[in-house]
Amino acid sequence: MDFYAQGEYSAYLVEVRKRREATIKSYVLEISYFMTWFNSNYPDTDYMQISRVMLLEYIASEKLDGKEIGTIDKKISILKSYFDFLWQNNLLAGSDPSSKIKRSTREDRGNEFDALNDADQKILNDWLLTKPITKAQKAARDRALTAMCLYGGLTAREFQYLRLSNIEMLSDRMVVTVNGMERKREVIIYLGDAKPILEYISSIHQETEPNFYLFPTSKGSPLSQRVIQFIFQKISKDIGVHVYPRILRNTYANNKYEEGFTREDVAALLGIDQWKPPEGL
């Protein structure tokens, strides 16, 4: 799709920035991706009202979709280039919404195969399964989200849209039906590990409809990517272990492999076509 001042921006990249044709195409494509997301999520908002919060929400959504840190940083650089161009040429009503957006910190630049070590897993398991909950429903929700990733291998995108109707209880296990990254699948979480999820479900009002989201906002909509990011930042700070959905999913996969599951088995559990264990495992 075409976006605002695309011709002028492309000319700027050629004449001022001396970018090559292939680079310009990649810039235009990335900005088009953002504008498509913006129009989908903010259909009644004019481009002149694009804010820093919206840009951060878009970046968070890309992270939850599994984009690598290098790819995310490239997107940030391109968006900063575009909005700086608009601002410098008086094509924005206010300030540049991208000016204070930074690339990933060293802490965020983990390898895509990063997983928790044994010591960090023990800390996390103790927090999930033994430490009493002191702040009711939100604390129960945060543990349930973490358990979904660590004991079920779910991505943030998958648990974001889970509904109560996706949960089935059997005698010794919980069955979670999810729309995976590549296919629909059933995830088995045995009752010992499912304790944080069961505690959270029991804290939900009895009148909640089965088709409601399992982790809703106060308005009943799914948690936003930005809120999920904040939740895991808070968890990391509280327990002293850096956790986020990808590292928990990787930990789940590695644990299954060490339990004797084959590569094909682990791939099936994750809902993907192929899975390769990290070196040294």
mmCIF file of C-alpha atoms in Angstrom:
data_model
loop_
_atom_site.group_PDB
_atom_site.id
_atom_site.type_symbol
_atom_site.label_atom_id
_atom_site.label_comp_id
_atom_site.label_asym_id
_atom_site.label_seq_id
_atom_site.Cartn_x
_atom_site.Cartn_y
_atom_site.Cartn_z
ATOM 1 C CA MET A 1 0.000 0.000 0.000
ATOM 2 C CA ASP A 2 1.069 3.601 -0.582
ATOM 3 C CA PHE A 3 1.781 5.704 2.501
ATOM 4 C CA TYR A 4 1.909 9.428 3.199
ATOM 5 C CA ALA A 5 4.687 11.316 1.338
ATOM 6 C CA GLN A 6 6.058 8.058 -0.086
ATOM 7 C CA GLY A 7 7.308 9.760 -3.254
ATOM 8 C CA GLU A 8 9.011 12.569 -1.369
ATOM 9 C CA TYR A 9 10.576 10.173 1.112
ATOM 10 C CA SER A 10 11.858 7.884 -1.655
ATOM 11 C CA ALA A 11 13.387 10.887 -3.429
ATOM 12 C CA TYR A 12 15.041 11.941 -0.171
ATOM 13 C CA LEU A 13 16.582 8.487 0.218
ATOM 14 C CA VAL A 14 18.004 8.706 -3.312
ATOM 15 C CA GLU A 15 19.150 12.323 -3.428
ATOM 16 C CA VAL A 16 20.184 12.992 0.155
ATOM 17 C CA ARG A 17 20.864 9.642 1.771
ATOM 18 C CA LYS A 18 22.315 8.116 -1.436
ATOM 19 C CA ARG A 19 20.585 4.813 -0.795
ATOM 20 C CA ARG A 20 20.594 2.030 -3.354
ATOM 21 C CA GLU A 21 17.416 0.932 -5.097
ATOM 22 C CA ALA A 22 17.217 -2.353 -3.186
ATOM 23 C CA THR A 23 17.595 -0.493 0.137
ATOM 24 C CA ILE A 24 14.874 1.975 -0.802
ATOM 25 C CA LYS A 25 12.520 -0.888 -1.673
ATOM 26 C CA SER A 26 13.143 -2.488 1.711
ATOM 27 C CA TYR A 27 12.473 0.841 3.469
ATOM 28 C CA VAL A 28 9.232 1.357 1.564
ATOM 29 C CA LEU A 29 8.147 -2.214 2.305
ATOM 30 C CA GLU A 30 8.823 -1.906 6.034
ATOM 31 C CA ILE A 31 6.941 1.385 6.306
ATOM 32 C CA SER A 32 4.055 -0.167 4.363
ATOM 33 C CA TYR A 33 3.964 -3.020 6.911
ATOM 34 C CA PHE A 34 3.706 -0.492 9.718
ATOM 35 C CA MET A 35 1.001 1.511 7.956
ATOM 36 C CA THR A 36 -1.021 -1.650 7.309
ATOM 37 C CA TRP A 37 -0.801 -2.494 11.020
ATOM 38 C CA PHE A 38 -1.704 1.094 11.960
ATOM 39 C CA ASN A 39 -4.765 1.197 9.682
ATOM 40 C CA SER A 40 -5.919 -2.163 11.022
ATOM 41 C CA ASN A 41 -5.514 -1.260 14.694
ATOM 42 C CA TYR A 42 -6.423 2.425 14.497
ATOM 43 C CA PRO A 43 -8.866 2.690 11.566
ATOM 44 C CA ASP A 44 -10.345 5.973 12.780
ATOM 45 C CA THR A 45 -7.030 7.698 13.532
ATOM 46 C CA ASP A 46 -5.276 10.035 11.113
ATOM 47 C CA TYR A 47 -1.586 9.452 10.420
ATOM 48 C CA MET A 48 -0.909 12.911 11.916
ATOM 49 C CA GLN A 49 -1.965 11.443 15.270
ATOM 50 C CA ILE A 50 0.519 8.569 15.259
ATOM 51 C CA SER A 51 2.158 8.578 18.678
ATOM 52 C CA ARG A 52 5.189 7.093 20.352
ATOM 53 C CA VAL A 53 2.906 4.683 22.219
ATOM 54 C CA MET A 54 1.528 3.381 18.908
ATOM 55 C CA LEU A 55 5.020 2.838 17.534
ATOM 56 C CA LEU A 56 6.035 0.970 20.697
ATOM 57 C CA GLU A 57 2.902 -1.164 20.457
ATOM 58 C CA TYR A 58 3.766 -2.057 16.858
ATOM 59 C CA ILE A 59 7.338 -2.979 17.829
ATOM 60 C CA ALA A 60 6.019 -5.103 20.688
ATOM 61 C CA SER A 61 3.653 -6.901 18.306
ATOM 62 C CA GLU A 62 6.566 -7.704 15.996
ATOM 63 C CA LYS A 63 8.521 -9.126 18.922
ATOM 64 C CA LEU A 64 5.585 -11.320 19.885
ATOM 65 C CA ASP A 65 5.390 -12.576 16.322
ATOM 66 C CA GLY A 66 8.869 -14.011 16.831
ATOM 67 C CA LYS A 67 10.931 -11.484 14.878
ATOM 68 C CA GLU A 68 14.616 -11.598 15.769
ATOM 69 C CA ILE A 69 16.225 -8.680 17.615
ATOM 70 C CA GLY A 70 18.262 -7.667 14.564
ATOM 71 C CA THR A 71 15.098 -7.517 12.464
ATOM 72 C CA ILE A 72 13.314 -5.463 15.128
ATOM 73 C CA ASP A 73 16.213 -3.006 15.295
ATOM 74 C CA LYS A 74 16.144 -2.620 11.520
ATOM 75 C CA LYS A 75 12.432 -1.801 11.658
ATOM 76 C CA ILE A 76 13.080 0.793 14.369
ATOM 77 C CA SER A 77 15.836 2.423 12.306
ATOM 78 C CA ILE A 78 13.605 2.643 9.229
ATOM 79 C CA LEU A 79 10.660 4.099 11.152
ATOM 80 C CA LYS A 80 12.941 6.645 12.808
ATOM 81 C CA SER A 81 14.292 7.624 9.396
ATOM 82 C CA TYR A 82 10.797 8.085 7.960
ATOM 83 C CA PHE A 83 9.313 10.061 10.842
ATOM 84 C CA ASP A 84 12.429 12.200 11.147
ATOM 85 C CA PHE A 85 12.049 13.052 7.452
ATOM 86 C CA LEU A 86 8.394 14.036 7.977
ATOM 87 C CA TRP A 87 9.253 16.158 11.007
ATOM 88 C CA GLN A 88 12.223 17.901 9.376
ATOM 89 C CA ASN A 89 10.016 18.831 6.443
ATOM 90 C CA ASN A 90 7.132 20.122 8.566
ATOM 91 C CA LEU A 91 4.892 17.246 7.488
ATOM 92 C CA LEU A 92 3.870 16.368 11.048
ATOM 93 C CA ALA A 93 1.504 18.368 13.208
ATOM 94 C CA GLY A 94 3.491 17.836 16.410
ATOM 95 C CA SER A 95 6.780 16.321 17.511
ATOM 96 C CA ASP A 96 8.515 13.317 15.990
ATOM 97 C CA PRO A 97 6.872 10.229 17.633
ATOM 98 C CA SER A 98 9.960 8.084 17.002
ATOM 99 C CA SER A 99 12.581 10.438 18.451
ATOM 100 C CA LYS A 100 12.849 8.738 21.857
ATOM 101 C CA ILE A 101 12.472 5.155 20.658
ATOM 102 C CA LYS A 102 15.693 3.236 21.193
ATOM 103 C CA ARG A 103 17.112 0.100 19.723
ATOM 104 C CA SER A 104 17.382 -3.015 21.869
ATOM 105 C CA THR A 105 19.468 -2.954 25.011
ATOM 106 C CA ARG A 106 22.205 -5.479 25.597
ATOM 107 C CA GLU A 107 19.847 -7.370 27.933
ATOM 108 C CA ASP A 108 17.291 -7.751 25.153
ATOM 109 C CA ARG A 109 19.783 -9.005 22.600
ATOM 110 C CA GLY A 110 19.521 -12.628 23.537
ATOM 111 C CA ASN A 111 20.137 -15.434 21.125
ATOM 112 C CA GLU A 112 16.980 -16.854 19.581
ATOM 113 C CA PHE A 113 17.857 -20.188 21.256
ATOM 114 C CA ASP A 114 18.405 -18.749 24.749
ATOM 115 C CA ALA A 115 16.898 -20.826 27.558
ATOM 116 C CA LEU A 116 16.946 -20.698 31.352
ATOM 117 C CA ASN A 117 19.728 -22.531 33.164
ATOM 118 C CA ASP A 118 19.008 -24.977 35.991
ATOM 119 C CA ALA A 119 19.461 -22.401 38.756
ATOM 120 C CA ASP A 120 17.095 -19.890 37.133
ATOM 121 C CA GLN A 121 14.554 -22.640 36.458
ATOM 122 C CA LYS A 122 14.591 -23.576 40.146
ATOM 123 C CA ILE A 123 13.925 -19.955 41.142
ATOM 124 C CA LEU A 124 11.096 -19.716 38.627
ATOM 125 C CA ASN A 125 9.568 -23.067 39.587
ATOM 126 C CA ASP A 126 9.622 -22.115 43.261
ATOM 127 C CA TRP A 127 7.882 -18.824 42.452
ATOM 128 C CA LEU A 128 5.280 -20.574 40.309
ATOM 129 C CA LEU A 129 4.448 -23.553 42.469
ATOM 130 C CA THR A 130 5.272 -22.831 46.114
ATOM 131 C CA LYS A 131 5.294 -19.103 46.933
ATOM 132 C CA PRO A 132 1.870 -17.935 48.213
ATOM 133 C CA ILE A 133 -0.032 -15.418 46.136
ATOM 134 C CA THR A 134 -0.461 -12.109 47.942
ATOM 135 C CA LYS A 135 -2.230 -9.883 45.400
ATOM 136 C CA ALA A 136 -5.155 -11.940 44.168
ATOM 137 C CA GLN A 137 -6.149 -12.055 40.517
ATOM 138 C CA LYS A 138 -3.375 -10.129 38.737
ATOM 139 C CA ALA A 139 -0.686 -12.114 40.519
ATOM 140 C CA ALA A 140 -2.522 -15.344 39.639
ATOM 141 C CA ARG A 141 -2.812 -14.187 36.019
ATOM 142 C CA ASP A 142 0.909 -13.445 35.764
ATOM 143 C CA ARG A 143 1.802 -16.905 37.055
ATOM 144 C CA ALA A 144 -0.691 -18.531 34.709
ATOM 145 C CA LEU A 145 0.825 -16.725 31.712
ATOM 146 C CA THR A 146 4.290 -17.853 32.768
ATOM 147 C CA ALA A 147 3.155 -21.445 33.295
ATOM 148 C CA MET A 148 1.547 -21.539 29.847
ATOM 149 C CA CYS A 149 4.949 -20.737 28.309
ATOM 150 C CA LEU A 150 7.215 -22.770 30.599
ATOM 151 C CA TYR A 151 5.088 -25.917 30.941
ATOM 152 C CA GLY A 152 3.156 -25.755 27.673
ATOM 153 C CA GLY A 153 5.539 -24.081 25.234
ATOM 154 C CA LEU A 154 2.978 -21.472 24.145
ATOM 155 C CA THR A 155 3.990 -18.258 22.442
ATOM 156 C CA ALA A 156 2.680 -14.906 23.646
ATOM 157 C CA ARG A 157 0.535 -14.660 20.520
ATOM 158 C CA GLU A 158 -1.029 -18.022 21.341
ATOM 159 C CA PHE A 159 -1.948 -17.368 24.971
ATOM 160 C CA GLN A 160 -3.055 -13.837 24.107
ATOM 161 C CA TYR A 161 -6.124 -15.151 22.277
ATOM 162 C CA LEU A 162 -6.924 -18.210 24.401
ATOM 163 C CA ARG A 163 -10.520 -18.544 25.558
ATOM 164 C CA LEU A 164 -11.935 -20.424 28.518
ATOM 165 C CA SER A 165 -13.480 -22.842 26.040
ATOM 166 C CA ASN A 166 -9.949 -23.804 24.915
ATOM 167 C CA ILE A 167 -9.273 -25.404 28.326
ATOM 168 C CA GLU A 168 -10.385 -28.957 29.080
ATOM 169 C CA MET A 169 -9.699 -30.760 32.341
ATOM 170 C CA LEU A 170 -9.101 -34.510 32.413
ATOM 171 C CA SER A 171 -8.285 -36.695 35.404
ATOM 172 C CA ASP A 172 -4.542 -36.026 35.456
ATOM 173 C CA ARG A 173 -3.993 -33.254 32.921
ATOM 174 C CA MET A 174 -5.110 -30.022 31.375
ATOM 175 C CA VAL A 175 -5.603 -29.964 27.606
ATOM 176 C CA VAL A 176 -5.139 -26.560 25.988
ATOM 177 C CA THR A 177 -6.258 -26.179 22.384
ATOM 178 C CA VAL A 178 -4.225 -23.444 20.682
ATOM 179 C CA ASN A 179 -3.844 -22.026 17.209
ATOM 180 C CA GLY A 180 -0.106 -22.512 16.880
ATOM 181 C CA MET A 181 2.485 -20.667 14.833
ATOM 182 C CA GLU A 182 1.909 -23.011 11.910
ATOM 183 C CA ARG A 183 -1.035 -25.222 12.878
ATOM 184 C CA LYS A 184 -3.687 -25.899 15.482
ATOM 185 C CA ARG A 185 -2.606 -28.267 18.240
ATOM 186 C CA GLU A 186 -3.445 -29.631 21.664
ATOM 187 C CA VAL A 187 -1.021 -28.898 24.495
ATOM 188 C CA ILE A 188 -0.884 -31.213 27.502
ATOM 189 C CA ILE A 189 0.006 -29.726 30.894
ATOM 190 C CA TYR A 190 -0.056 -32.219 33.751
ATOM 191 C CA LEU A 191 -1.862 -31.151 36.910
ATOM 192 C CA GLY A 192 1.264 -30.603 38.998
ATOM 193 C CA ASP A 193 2.510 -28.006 36.519
ATOM 194 C CA ALA A 194 -0.974 -26.671 35.811
ATOM 195 C CA LYS A 195 -1.442 -25.481 39.411
ATOM 196 C CA PRO A 196 -0.827 -21.749 38.633
ATOM 197 C CA ILE A 197 -3.289 -21.886 35.737
ATOM 198 C CA LEU A 198 -5.952 -23.624 37.827
ATOM 199 C CA GLU A 199 -5.509 -21.063 40.621
ATOM 200 C CA TYR A 200 -6.000 -18.266 38.130
ATOM 201 C CA ILE A 201 -9.094 -19.853 36.574
ATOM 202 C CA SER A 202 -10.600 -20.294 40.043
ATOM 203 C CA SER A 203 -10.089 -16.576 40.677
ATOM 204 C CA ILE A 204 -12.190 -15.635 37.635
ATOM 205 C CA HIS A 205 -15.814 -14.800 38.365
ATOM 206 C CA GLN A 206 -18.131 -17.763 38.002
ATOM 207 C CA GLU A 207 -20.372 -15.906 35.559
ATOM 208 C CA THR A 208 -17.563 -15.564 33.011
ATOM 209 C CA GLU A 209 -18.708 -16.973 29.677
ATOM 210 C CA PRO A 210 -16.738 -19.888 28.135
ATOM 211 C CA ASN A 211 -16.034 -17.878 24.987
ATOM 212 C CA PHE A 212 -14.481 -14.988 26.884
ATOM 213 C CA TYR A 213 -10.732 -14.541 26.613
ATOM 214 C CA LEU A 214 -8.796 -16.379 29.296
ATOM 215 C CA PHE A 215 -6.548 -13.362 29.901
ATOM 216 C CA PRO A 216 -8.757 -10.329 29.178
ATOM 217 C CA THR A 217 -8.341 -6.649 29.876
ATOM 218 C CA SER A 218 -10.886 -4.882 32.079
ATOM 219 C CA LYS A 219 -12.876 -4.244 28.877
ATOM 220 C CA GLY A 220 -12.925 -7.923 27.916
ATOM 221 C CA SER A 221 -10.503 -7.609 24.988
ATOM 222 C CA PRO A 222 -7.242 -9.620 24.694
ATOM 223 C CA LEU A 223 -4.169 -8.290 26.465
ATOM 224 C CA SER A 224 -2.171 -6.050 24.165
ATOM 225 C CA GLN A 225 1.389 -6.919 23.194
ATOM 226 C CA ARG A 226 2.622 -3.910 25.123
ATOM 227 C CA VAL A 227 0.866 -5.009 28.325
ATOM 228 C CA ILE A 228 2.296 -8.524 27.982
ATOM 229 C CA GLN A 229 5.746 -7.006 27.644
ATOM 230 C CA PHE A 230 5.226 -4.965 30.820
ATOM 231 C CA ILE A 231 3.961 -8.045 32.686
ATOM 232 C CA PHE A 232 7.114 -10.035 31.957
ATOM 233 C CA GLN A 233 9.341 -7.075 32.756
ATOM 234 C CA LYS A 234 7.672 -6.888 36.170
ATOM 235 C CA ILE A 235 7.985 -10.634 36.734
ATOM 236 C CA SER A 236 11.690 -10.476 35.841
ATOM 237 C CA LYS A 237 12.243 -7.657 38.309
ATOM 238 C CA ASP A 238 10.291 -9.396 41.081
ATOM 239 C CA ILE A 239 12.055 -12.756 40.900
ATOM 240 C CA GLY A 240 15.507 -11.644 39.705
ATOM 241 C CA VAL A 241 15.446 -13.816 36.565
ATOM 242 C CA HIS A 242 15.072 -12.357 33.068
ATOM 243 C CA VAL A 243 12.020 -14.105 31.629
ATOM 244 C CA TYR A 244 9.914 -13.539 28.546
ATOM 245 C CA PRO A 245 7.760 -15.850 26.393
ATOM 246 C CA ARG A 246 10.476 -16.895 23.927
ATOM 247 C CA ILE A 247 13.047 -17.918 26.537
ATOM 248 C CA LEU A 248 10.363 -19.873 28.427
ATOM 249 C CA ARG A 249 9.245 -21.642 25.237
ATOM 250 C CA ASN A 250 12.877 -22.518 24.457
ATOM 251 C CA THR A 251 13.305 -23.856 27.994
ATOM 252 C CA TYR A 252 10.202 -26.003 27.568
ATOM 253 C CA ALA A 253 11.552 -27.414 24.282
ATOM 254 C CA ASN A 254 14.988 -28.163 25.728
ATOM 255 C CA ASN A 255 13.455 -29.861 28.773
ATOM 256 C CA LYS A 256 11.332 -32.123 26.580
ATOM 257 C CA TYR A 257 14.357 -33.059 24.490
ATOM 258 C CA GLU A 258 16.363 -33.901 27.609
ATOM 259 C CA GLU A 259 13.440 -36.036 28.826
ATOM 260 C CA GLY A 260 13.917 -38.231 25.743
ATOM 261 C CA PHE A 261 11.595 -36.684 23.165
ATOM 262 C CA THR A 262 12.970 -36.698 19.604
ATOM 263 C CA ARG A 263 13.463 -33.557 17.520
ATOM 264 C CA GLU A 264 10.297 -34.431 15.618
ATOM 265 C CA ASP A 265 8.405 -34.888 18.879
ATOM 266 C CA VAL A 266 9.507 -31.489 20.167
ATOM 267 C CA ALA A 267 8.598 -29.819 16.870
ATOM 268 C CA ALA A 268 5.121 -31.337 17.120
ATOM 269 C CA LEU A 269 4.753 -30.134 20.710
ATOM 270 C CA LEU A 270 5.702 -26.613 19.614
ATOM 271 C CA GLY A 271 3.405 -26.691 16.593
ATOM 272 C CA ILE A 272 6.178 -26.147 14.043
ATOM 273 C CA ASP A 273 7.635 -28.197 11.185
ATOM 274 C CA GLN A 274 11.214 -28.506 12.444
ATOM 275 C CA TRP A 275 13.095 -28.005 15.693
ATOM 276 C CA LYS A 276 16.820 -28.172 16.249
ATOM 277 C CA PRO A 277 18.355 -28.464 19.727
ATOM 278 C CA PRO A 278 20.966 -25.862 20.634
ATOM 279 C CA GLU A 279 24.617 -26.829 20.504
ATOM 280 C CA GLY A 280 25.789 -28.751 23.515
ATOM 281 C CA LEU A 281 22.384 -30.148 24.438
#
